[in-house]
Structures are given as structure tokens and as C-alpha cells.
XYZ file of C-alpha atoms in Angstrom:
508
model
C 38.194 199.885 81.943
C 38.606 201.264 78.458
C 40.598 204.650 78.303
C 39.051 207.393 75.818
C 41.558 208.785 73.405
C 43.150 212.468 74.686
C 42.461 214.922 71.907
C 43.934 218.627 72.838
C 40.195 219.632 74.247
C 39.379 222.621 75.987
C 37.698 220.724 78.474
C 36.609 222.611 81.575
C 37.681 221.959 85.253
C 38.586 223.745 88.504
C 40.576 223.635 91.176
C 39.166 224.039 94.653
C 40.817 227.124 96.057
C 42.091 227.786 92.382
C 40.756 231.109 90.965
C 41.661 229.614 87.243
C 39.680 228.180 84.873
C 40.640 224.173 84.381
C 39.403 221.459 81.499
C 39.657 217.850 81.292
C 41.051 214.845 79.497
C 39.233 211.874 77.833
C 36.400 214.409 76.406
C 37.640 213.890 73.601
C 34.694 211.436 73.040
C 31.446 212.999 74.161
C 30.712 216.953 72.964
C 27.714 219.054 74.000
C 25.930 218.533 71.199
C 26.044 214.655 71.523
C 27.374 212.232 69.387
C 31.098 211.779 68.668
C 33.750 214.609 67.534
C 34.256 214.220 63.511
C 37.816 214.720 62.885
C 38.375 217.575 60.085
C 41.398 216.986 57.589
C 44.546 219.478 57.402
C 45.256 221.497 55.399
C 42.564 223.750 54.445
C 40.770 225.443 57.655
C 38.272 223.458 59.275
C 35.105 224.909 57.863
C 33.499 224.946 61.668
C 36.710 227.051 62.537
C 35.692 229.667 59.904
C 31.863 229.482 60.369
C 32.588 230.611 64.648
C 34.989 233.487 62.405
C 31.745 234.392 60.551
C 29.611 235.046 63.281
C 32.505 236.640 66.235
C 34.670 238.824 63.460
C 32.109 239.003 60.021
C 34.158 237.713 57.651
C 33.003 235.407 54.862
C 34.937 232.066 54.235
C 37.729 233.875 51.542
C 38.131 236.454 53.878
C 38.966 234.347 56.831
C 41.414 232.083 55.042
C 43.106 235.518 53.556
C 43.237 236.925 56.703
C 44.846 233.678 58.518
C 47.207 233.467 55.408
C 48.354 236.929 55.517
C 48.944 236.189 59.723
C 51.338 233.431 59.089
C 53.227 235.506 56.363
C 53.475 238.276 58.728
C 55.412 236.101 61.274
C 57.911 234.475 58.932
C 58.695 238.262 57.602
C 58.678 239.747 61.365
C 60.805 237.523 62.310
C 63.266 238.483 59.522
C 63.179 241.832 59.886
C 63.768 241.357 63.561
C 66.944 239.520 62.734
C 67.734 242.152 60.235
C 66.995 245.485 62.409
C 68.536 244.180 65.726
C 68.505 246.691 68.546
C 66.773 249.197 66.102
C 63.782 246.592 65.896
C 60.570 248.253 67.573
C 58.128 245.720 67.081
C 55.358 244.837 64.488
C 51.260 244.175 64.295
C 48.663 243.568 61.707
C 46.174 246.725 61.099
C 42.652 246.481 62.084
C 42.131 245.039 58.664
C 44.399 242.116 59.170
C 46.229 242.644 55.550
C 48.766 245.335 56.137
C 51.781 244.243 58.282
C 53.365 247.439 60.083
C 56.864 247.329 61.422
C 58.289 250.265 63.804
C 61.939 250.557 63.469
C 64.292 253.321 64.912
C 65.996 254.707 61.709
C 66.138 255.344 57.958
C 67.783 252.622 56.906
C 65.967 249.971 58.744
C 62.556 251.715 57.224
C 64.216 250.969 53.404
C 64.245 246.886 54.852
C 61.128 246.631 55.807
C 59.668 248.294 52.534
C 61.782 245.779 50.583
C 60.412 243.246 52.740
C 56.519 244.212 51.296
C 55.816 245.838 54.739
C 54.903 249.210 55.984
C 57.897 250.990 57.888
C 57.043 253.369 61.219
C 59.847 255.294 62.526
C 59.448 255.487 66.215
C 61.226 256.940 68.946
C 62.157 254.119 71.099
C 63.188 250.349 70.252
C 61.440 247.430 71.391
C 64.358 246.703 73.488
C 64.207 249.576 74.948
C 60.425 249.224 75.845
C 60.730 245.809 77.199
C 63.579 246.944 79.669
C 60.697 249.393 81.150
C 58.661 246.865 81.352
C 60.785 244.518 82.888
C 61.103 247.675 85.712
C 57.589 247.376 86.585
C 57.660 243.054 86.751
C 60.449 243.997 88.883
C 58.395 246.365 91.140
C 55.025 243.807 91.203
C 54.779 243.764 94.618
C 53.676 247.073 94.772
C 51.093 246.967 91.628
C 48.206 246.636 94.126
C 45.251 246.114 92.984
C 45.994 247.194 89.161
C 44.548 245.256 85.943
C 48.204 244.893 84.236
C 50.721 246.031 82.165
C 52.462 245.521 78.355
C 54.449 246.471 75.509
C 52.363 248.658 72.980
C 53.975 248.616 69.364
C 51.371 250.725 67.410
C 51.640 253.248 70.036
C 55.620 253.196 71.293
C 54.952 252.713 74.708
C 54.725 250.977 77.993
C 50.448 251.039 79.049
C 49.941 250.498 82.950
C 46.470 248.963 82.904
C 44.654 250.183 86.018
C 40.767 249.468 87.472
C 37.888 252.520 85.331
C 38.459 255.169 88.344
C 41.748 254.789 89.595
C 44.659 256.153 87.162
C 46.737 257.789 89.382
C 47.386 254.803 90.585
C 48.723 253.866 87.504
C 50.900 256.803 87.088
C 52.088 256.917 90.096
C 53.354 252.949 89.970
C 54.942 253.615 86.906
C 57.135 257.173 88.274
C 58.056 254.943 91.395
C 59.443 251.799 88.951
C 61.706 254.364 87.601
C 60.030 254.662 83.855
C 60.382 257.740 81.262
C 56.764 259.024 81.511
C 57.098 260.258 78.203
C 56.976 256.266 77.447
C 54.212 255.484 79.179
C 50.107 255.764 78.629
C 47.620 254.699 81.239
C 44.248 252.973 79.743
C 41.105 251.132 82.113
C 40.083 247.716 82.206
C 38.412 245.565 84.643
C 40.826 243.109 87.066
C 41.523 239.718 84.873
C 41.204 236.666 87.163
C 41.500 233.086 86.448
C 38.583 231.254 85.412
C 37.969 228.742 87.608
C 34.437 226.539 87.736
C 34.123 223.864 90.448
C 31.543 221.472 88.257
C 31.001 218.077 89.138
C 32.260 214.745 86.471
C 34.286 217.002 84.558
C 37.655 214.912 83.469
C 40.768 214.954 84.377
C 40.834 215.028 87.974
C 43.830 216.364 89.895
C 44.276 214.424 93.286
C 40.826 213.063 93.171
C 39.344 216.540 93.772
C 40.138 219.387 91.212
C 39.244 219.004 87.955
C 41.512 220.762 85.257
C 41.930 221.548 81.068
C 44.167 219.597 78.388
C 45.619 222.633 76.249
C 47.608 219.852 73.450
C 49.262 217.153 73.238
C 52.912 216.417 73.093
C 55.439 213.567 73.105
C 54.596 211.663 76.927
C 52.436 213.955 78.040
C 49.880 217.096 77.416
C 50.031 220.880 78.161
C 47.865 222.722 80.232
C 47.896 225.817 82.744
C 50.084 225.989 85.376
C 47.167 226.730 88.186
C 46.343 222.899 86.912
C 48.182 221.397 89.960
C 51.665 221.359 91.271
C 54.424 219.491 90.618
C 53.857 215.613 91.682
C 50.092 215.994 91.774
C 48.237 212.939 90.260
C 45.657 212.745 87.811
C 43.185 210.852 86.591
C 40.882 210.342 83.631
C 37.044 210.559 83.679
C 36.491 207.131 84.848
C 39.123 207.436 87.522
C 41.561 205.278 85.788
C 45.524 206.269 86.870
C 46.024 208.922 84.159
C 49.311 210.636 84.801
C 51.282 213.303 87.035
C 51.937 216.876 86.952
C 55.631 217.354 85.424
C 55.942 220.847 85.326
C 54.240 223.657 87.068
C 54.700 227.602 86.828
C 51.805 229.922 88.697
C 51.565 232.813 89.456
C 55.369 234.477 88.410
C 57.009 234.230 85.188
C 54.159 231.955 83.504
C 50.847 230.030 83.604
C 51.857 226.663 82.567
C 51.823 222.999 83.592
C 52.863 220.244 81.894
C 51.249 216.444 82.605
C 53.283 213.149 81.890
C 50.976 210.476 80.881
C 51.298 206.578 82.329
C 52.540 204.496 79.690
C 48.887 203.252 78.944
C 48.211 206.643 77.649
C 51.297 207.109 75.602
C 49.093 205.867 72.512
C 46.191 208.024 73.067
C 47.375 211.319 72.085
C 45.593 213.033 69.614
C 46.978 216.229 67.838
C 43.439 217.878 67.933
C 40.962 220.214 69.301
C 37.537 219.285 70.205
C 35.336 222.731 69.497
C 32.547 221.099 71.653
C 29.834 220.777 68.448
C 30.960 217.482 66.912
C 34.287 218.072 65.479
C 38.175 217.829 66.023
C 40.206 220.457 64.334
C 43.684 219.535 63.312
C 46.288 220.992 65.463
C 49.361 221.108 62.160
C 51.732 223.287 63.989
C 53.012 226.672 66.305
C 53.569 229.190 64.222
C 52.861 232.312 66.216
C 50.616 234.490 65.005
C 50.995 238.528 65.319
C 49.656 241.374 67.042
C 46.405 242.011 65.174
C 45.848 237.981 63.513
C 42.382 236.133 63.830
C 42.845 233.751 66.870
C 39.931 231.001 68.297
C 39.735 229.426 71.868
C 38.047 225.937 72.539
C 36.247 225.604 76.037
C 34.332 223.372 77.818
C 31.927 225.988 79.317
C 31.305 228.426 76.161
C 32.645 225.841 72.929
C 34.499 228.126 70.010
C 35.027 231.964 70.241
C 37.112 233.944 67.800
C 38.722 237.162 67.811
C 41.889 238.895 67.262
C 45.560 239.224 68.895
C 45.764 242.818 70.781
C 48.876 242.638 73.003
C 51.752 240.136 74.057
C 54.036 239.607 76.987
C 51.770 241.250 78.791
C 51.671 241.018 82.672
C 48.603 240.127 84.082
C 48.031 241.325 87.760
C 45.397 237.966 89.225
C 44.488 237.944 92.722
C 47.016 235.241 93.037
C 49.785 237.027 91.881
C 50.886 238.671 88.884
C 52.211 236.325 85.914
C 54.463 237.580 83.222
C 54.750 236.990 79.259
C 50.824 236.369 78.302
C 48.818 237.217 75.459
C 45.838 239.745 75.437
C 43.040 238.907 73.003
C 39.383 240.228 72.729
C 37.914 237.032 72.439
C 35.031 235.792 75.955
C 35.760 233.071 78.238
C 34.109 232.429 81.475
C 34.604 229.887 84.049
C 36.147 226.730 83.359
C 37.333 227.207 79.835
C 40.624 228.035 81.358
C 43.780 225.741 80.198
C 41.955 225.355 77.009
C 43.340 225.503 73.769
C 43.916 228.280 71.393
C 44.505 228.388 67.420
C 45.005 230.828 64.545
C 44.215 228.350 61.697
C 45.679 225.037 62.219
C 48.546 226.688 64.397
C 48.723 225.988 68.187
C 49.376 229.354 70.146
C 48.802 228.653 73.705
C 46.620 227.405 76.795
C 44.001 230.038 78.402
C 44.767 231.466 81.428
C 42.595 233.818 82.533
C 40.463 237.270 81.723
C 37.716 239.567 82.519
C 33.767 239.633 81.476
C 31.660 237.015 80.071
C 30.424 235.659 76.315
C 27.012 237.466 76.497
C 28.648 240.747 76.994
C 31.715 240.069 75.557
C 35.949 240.474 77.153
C 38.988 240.200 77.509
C 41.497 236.696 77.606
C 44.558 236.012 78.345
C 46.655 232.990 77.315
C 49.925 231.228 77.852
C 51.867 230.886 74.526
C 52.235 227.507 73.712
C 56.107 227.838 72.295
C 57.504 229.526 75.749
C 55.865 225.689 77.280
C 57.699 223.693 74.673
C 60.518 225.701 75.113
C 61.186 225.503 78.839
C 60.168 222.284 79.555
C 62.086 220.878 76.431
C 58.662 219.360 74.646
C 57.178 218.441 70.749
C 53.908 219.040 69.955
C 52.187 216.822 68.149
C 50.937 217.474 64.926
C 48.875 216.216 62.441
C 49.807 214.269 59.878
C 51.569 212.156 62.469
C 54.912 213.753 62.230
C 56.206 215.265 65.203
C 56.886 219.330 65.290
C 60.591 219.705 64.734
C 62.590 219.029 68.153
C 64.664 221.405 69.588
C 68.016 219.752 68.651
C 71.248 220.623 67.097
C 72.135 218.905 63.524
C 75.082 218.531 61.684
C 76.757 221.350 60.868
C 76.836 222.912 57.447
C 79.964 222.931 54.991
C 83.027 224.623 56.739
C 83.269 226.757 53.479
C 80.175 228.491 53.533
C 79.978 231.740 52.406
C 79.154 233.301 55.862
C 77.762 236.911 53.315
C 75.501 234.610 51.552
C 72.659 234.107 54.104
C 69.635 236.698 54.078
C 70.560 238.425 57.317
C 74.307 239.267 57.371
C 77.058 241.990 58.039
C 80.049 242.860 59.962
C 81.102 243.966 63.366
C 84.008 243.817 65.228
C 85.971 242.494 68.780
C 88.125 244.680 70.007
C 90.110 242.491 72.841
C 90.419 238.789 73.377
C 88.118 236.941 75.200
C 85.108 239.808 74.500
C 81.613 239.087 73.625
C 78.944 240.659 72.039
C 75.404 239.598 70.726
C 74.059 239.374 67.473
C 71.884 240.353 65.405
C 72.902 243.897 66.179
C 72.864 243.809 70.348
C 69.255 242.160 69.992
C 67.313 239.272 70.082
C 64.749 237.988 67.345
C 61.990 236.181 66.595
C 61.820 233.006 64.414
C 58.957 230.429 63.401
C 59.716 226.625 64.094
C 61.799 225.342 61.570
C 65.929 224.930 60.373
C 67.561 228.427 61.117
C 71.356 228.270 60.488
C 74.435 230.621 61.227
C 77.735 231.229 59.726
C 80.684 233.037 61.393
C 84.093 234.115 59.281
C 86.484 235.070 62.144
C 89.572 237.898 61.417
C 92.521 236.347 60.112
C 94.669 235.539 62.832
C 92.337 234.928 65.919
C 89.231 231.989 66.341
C 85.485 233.324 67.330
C 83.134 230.820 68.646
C 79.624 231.215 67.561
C 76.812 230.248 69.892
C 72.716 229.993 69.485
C 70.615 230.543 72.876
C 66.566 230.680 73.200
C 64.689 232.246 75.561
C 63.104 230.740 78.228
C 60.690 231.581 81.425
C 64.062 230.810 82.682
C 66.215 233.319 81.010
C 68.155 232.503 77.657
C 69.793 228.764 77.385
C 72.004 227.544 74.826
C 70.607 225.210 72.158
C 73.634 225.152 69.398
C 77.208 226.019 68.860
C 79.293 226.482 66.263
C 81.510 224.039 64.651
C 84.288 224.209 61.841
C 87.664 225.129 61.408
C 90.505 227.570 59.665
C 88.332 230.435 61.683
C 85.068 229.653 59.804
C 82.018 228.339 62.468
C 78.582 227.214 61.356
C 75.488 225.797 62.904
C 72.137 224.793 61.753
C 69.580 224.092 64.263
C 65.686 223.027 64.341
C 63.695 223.856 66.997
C 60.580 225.583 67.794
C 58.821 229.047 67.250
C 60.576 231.401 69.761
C 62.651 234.165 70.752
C 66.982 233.568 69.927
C 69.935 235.511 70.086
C 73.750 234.961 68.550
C 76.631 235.313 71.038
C 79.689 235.605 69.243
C 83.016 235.540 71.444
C 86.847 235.644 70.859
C 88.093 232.828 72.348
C 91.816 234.277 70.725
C 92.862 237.268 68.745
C 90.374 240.429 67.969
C 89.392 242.292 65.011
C 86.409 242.664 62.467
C 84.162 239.696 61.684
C 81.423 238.581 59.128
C 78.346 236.990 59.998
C 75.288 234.900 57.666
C 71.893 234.641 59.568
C 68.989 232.678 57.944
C 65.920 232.530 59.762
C 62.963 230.352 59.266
């Protein structure tokens, strides 16, 4: 039996008693259309990507590769100014026009950083720290969420929105007052209940213990990603012709994600393709996972409806499925219906996550949710595959820089101070950040006298885990580390002596 190659295609499948929509495997090969996929070069966006961004968002070739251009710079500087404003960091989005990058911050000062940084400052009232510990309330208080839509972080607005069912706000309101929430922080808005998009069709690849069929959302060293309704852990699956294909690795639904990771048999090992098959004839290039921001251009690939676009309107949202309420996903206005769920999702050439589920359909239009991509890599330790056949950077710890390093030197950088031995605090500022996949590196000059020890953690859907620490000597530590698009934090603690310290950040 000859195995067909497994390019990162939104192939559709179900689950039987799944309400999620699933896709398949070794379609890589056949598309709607007929014929074979063409593979498109990297680089330059596929010209079918920006033809589907012509006809869902009106914009002309220029304006599409502008608009995706101006996304990716927005990360890289988000994620600086994250590092730079700490704790006084309240988040940042893309205007309706996709140009101007807008960055709420909690004081003066921090507004004269992001200016220099060529974005537009908004002083707001409360930090994004602040907002996701009311948010984390109501995840907390889920249970009791009944029968509302959701709820999420809102930058451009400086709030908490409780997303109830059109008629029934108060129970909104009243959900939020019981989780223990400022109410001044909170705005209630309508939407229809998401659920996952499921479709029970027959033939569909891969199969999940000869019976449910499921999606491929990319490929990664051993294996592919997918959503976590895909199957538990220890399920088997095979490919369309019901050869032995692999087994479910990794499997989080409903709770703090919606994703599933699949080990291929050896056989397969080969076959991975870093692509995404947009169901009319071609493979776009999957080159790597930068995330995109609120407000960027993003496309999903399905089985059932081929190529939508849209744009980015919320993240770590928590969607409230029929299932169970999942944490952390990604709100976007682009349709979906059932069995494009697990597919993939780009902005460009970047990979930013599987689908998971939504509300209405592709002739009327809705709402989507997906799983970012970089929270899968993250906690199940995983590379994507790129193009180019390179290998997105692993999440691993290099050599660390020259002892001698000038810790004032790096772009992000300042002083604080330890007042007793054996303390700790976090850097930047009390905060966490965001950084693109790349080399990010830290310096830490220690008070004369007493030795600091300097240590990097991610997040996870686990909590934060350490990835790096600090090496050098004579009080100076320094790390460089290159890993994958996500969210970090510094801990620096005084493993002897106290007193004021100096530390370098550089983020990628």
C-alpha cells in the first residue's frame, strides 16, 4: 500500500459523539477541484492566499501584502514594548485599517516608549495584568457560566466582556458580580453559543480508532498537530487507506486548551510536509509562527468550506462549548461550518493555530475560534516544520554569552533592587511579555558583594516552566535562548547578599 504524503491540510473529519469539527491526513493528494495540490514557493504570499483576501476583506494584492507586513512588524514591536512596559503593559491591536499599531499603557512615561517605538500610545486605566487576573476569576468560576457564549480580554476597550446568548444579559452581569469582578471593568456584548464543528462524513482520512474521522492542523518533528477533541491519549489512527498511521500523543479538551498532538509510525516520519492544502489545487508554504495581532488579516483551510479570510478580533478568550468551557483561544470573524475543525490557520506564511470551534455558517457569515499553534509547541515540547526544510528554532538553551557583557547595553534594561537574601522578584517590571520565535538573551549584573541567579520560564497550558538559566561568574549571569513565539517572564533571585541590580533584555 503506498502512503500519500501528510501536508498540514485542513482536512475535515468528526468524531462520533464529538461536537468538534475534525480533518484528515493523506489529503494532501486529492483537492475538490481535482487534480493534484501545486506547491507555491516562500517567500512572497501565495497569490491564491491573497486572491481568497480579495474577495472575504477587499483588498487588492499591494494592499494585502502591506497589511500582512505591517502584522508581523506589529508583533516583533509588541512584544518589545511588552518587555519594556512590564506591569504597566495594557495590551496592543491593529486599527480597523490594519496599518496603525495601538498600544495601551498605564502611564506617561510608558506612552513616550511606545511613540519612540513608531506606535500610537493609549493611556488606560487598568493594565493587562490586571485584566487577565479578572479574567482568570471568571475561568475560575466556569462551572457556573451556564449556558453563556464566553468571555475575554478587550484591549481597545480596557475591559473584561462576558459574552452572553441576544436576550439574556443579566445573566452576564450577574456571573461576572458573583466571580468577584470590578463592574466598572466589565461590558456585556451578544453572540450566539460557539460549538465545535463536528461532521460525521463517510472516507474522510485520518481515522481515529477505525470510526472518527479527524483534521491535521501542521506538521512537526514525529508527528502533526491537531485539536484536542481529535481523540484521547493512546487512540490509534489511521490514514485513508487504513494503513497503521500513528497514535494520539497529547490530548487537552475541554479545560485549559483544544489541542492534540499525533505521533506518526516511523513509515510516516518522511512524509511530512510543511504545507497547507487550500482545497483548489495548491499547497501554501507554512515558513513559520510568528503570531499575528489583534486586528491582522488571518485565513483558515477546511475540508468542508476550502479558504476563508478575515481578521484577528480577540485572544485568550474562553469559549463556553456544550462540552465544557476551554480557555486561551482566538476569536476571528472568519466562517467555518462542520468539519473544518482542527484545520489550519495562517496570516501570510505564518502558522497561528488549529480551528476549534464557532458559531454561524459561510453563506451568512461568523464567528471562529482557534487554538494557537505556539501554546501546542510549547506544552508538548514540539518544532514545526517549515519550509525551506529547516526546522523552526527548538526550544533549547545555547551557550551562554560573554561573562562581560554589558548587562545596560541590551534594548530593554534598568535597575531594581532585593532587599533580603534569598528574595525573588520577576522581571520585566512584575510582568510577563511577549516574544516572536527566535534568540532572546538576558544579562544580569548582581550588587557587589552578593550572587543573583537569573532564570527564563515560558508559559504553558500548564502554568510557567523553566527553559534557561543563567550562567557566569564574578556576579555577572547571562543566557541566550531560542525557542518559539510565546509568552516569558525573568525571575531574578538572591541566592546571597541583597541590594540594587542591573538587568539587559533583548527580545526577538
Amino acid at each position: 500500500m503506498q502512503r500519500k504524503r501528510i501536508a498540514i491540510a485542513a482536512v475535515a473529519v468528526a468524531a462520533t459523539g464529538a461536537a468538534v469539527a475534525f480533518t484528515l491526513p493523506s489529503m494532501a493528494g486529492t483537492n475538490p477541484s481535482g487534480g493534484a495540490p501545486q506547491s507555491v514557493a516562500a517567500g512572497d504570499v501565495a497569490p491564491q492566499l491573497l486572491a481568497v483576501m480579495k474577495r472575504d476583506l477587499g483588498l487588492d494584492g499591494d494592499q494585502a501584502r502591506a497589511r500582512l507586513k505591517r502584522a508581523k512588524w506589529a508583533s516583533g514591536v509588541s512584544s518589545t514594548l511588552a518587555a519594556q512596559t512590564g506591569k504597566e503593559y495594557g495590551g496592543a491591536w491593529l486599527t480597523k485599517d490594519g496599518m496603525t499599531l495601538k498600544v495601551a499603557v498605564t502611564g506617561q512615561d510608558q506612552a513616550a516608549l511606545v511613540k519612540k517605538a513608531g506606535a500610537v500610545p493609549v493611556l488606560v486605566e487598568r493594565s493587562a495584568q490586571t485584566l487577565d487576573t479578572a479574567k482568570q476569576k471568571l475561568d475560575e468560576a466556569r462551572s457556573a457560566a451556564g449556558d453563556l457564549t464566553g468571555w475575554y480580554v478587550d484591549a481597545p476597550t480596557n475591559k473584561v466582556v462576558v459574552v452572553a446568548q441576544p436576550g439574556d444579559t443579566k445573566s452576564a452581569w450577574a456571573f461576572a458580580e458573583d466571580a468577584g469582578l470590578d463592574m466598572d471593568a466589565v461590558a456585556v456584548k451578544t453572540a450566539p453559543r460557539a460549538k465545535p464543528l463536528a461532521d460525521v462524513r463517510g472516507a474522510d482520512p485520518y481515522i481515529i480508532n477505525n470510526s472518527a474521522r479527524c483534521s491535521i492542523g501542521f506538521a512537526v518533528q514525529g508527528g502533526f498537530v491537531t485539536a484536542g477533541h481529535c481523540g484521547v491519549e493512546g487512540d490509534t489512527t489511521t490514514d485513508i487507506d487504513g494503513g497503521a498511521q500513528g497514535t494520539v500523543q497529547a490530548s487537552v479538551f475541554p479545560g485549559d486548551a483544544d489541542m492534540g498532538f499525533v505521533a506518526v509510525d516511523a513509515g510516516f516520519a518522511d512524509e511530512l510536509l510543511p504545507v497547507v492544502n487550500d482545497f483548489d489545487g495548491n499547497l501554501l508554504p507554512v515558513a513559520g509562527n510568528t503570531e499575528a495581532p489583534v486586528g491582522a488579516p488571518v485565513c483558515r483551510s477546511g475540508s468542508t468550506t476550502g479558504t476563508f479570510c478575515g481578521v484577528i478580533q480577540a485572544k485568550n478568550q474562553t469559549v463556553n462549548y456544550p462540552e465544557g468551557a476551554v480557555t486561551g483561544l482566538t476569536q476571528t470573524d472568519v466562517c467555518a461550518e462542520g468539519g473544518d475543525s482542527g484545520g489550519s490557520w495562517l496570516s501570510g506564511d505564518q502558522a497561528q493555530g488549529v480551528t476549534s470551534g464557532g458559531s454561524g455558517d459561510c453563506t451568512v457569515g461568523g464567528t471562529t475560534f482557534f487554538q494557537p499553534v505556539n501554546e501546542i509547541l510549547a506544552t508538548n515540547d514540539l518544532t514545526l516544520l517549515v519550509s525551506g526544510g529547516e526546522a523552526a528554532p527548538p526550544a533549547e538553551e545555547e551557550p551562554p554569552a560573554d561573562a562581560a557583557a554589558d548587562c545596560a547595553g541590551l534594548p530593554v534594561n534598568g535597575q531594581s533592587s532585593i532587599g533580603r537574601e534569598g528574595a525573588t522578584q520577576l522581571q520585566p517590571q512584575g510582568g510577563a511579555f511577549q516574544a516572536n520565535a527566535g534568540e532572546q538573551s538576558a544579562c544580569l549584573q548582581s550588587p557587589e558583594g552578593a550572587d543573583f541567579d537569573l532564570v527564563l520560564q515560558q508559559r504553558t497550558g500548564q502554568g510557567f516552566r523553566t527553559v534557561a538559566t543563567g550562567e557566569g561568574e564574578n556576579g555577572t549571569k547571562t543566557l541566550t535562548f531560542n525557542g518559539q513565539a510565546g509568552t516569558y517572564r525573568y525571575i531574578v533571585a538572591s541566592t546571597s547578599g541583597s541590594g540594587t541590580y542591573t538587568m539587559g533584555i533583548s527580545v526577538p
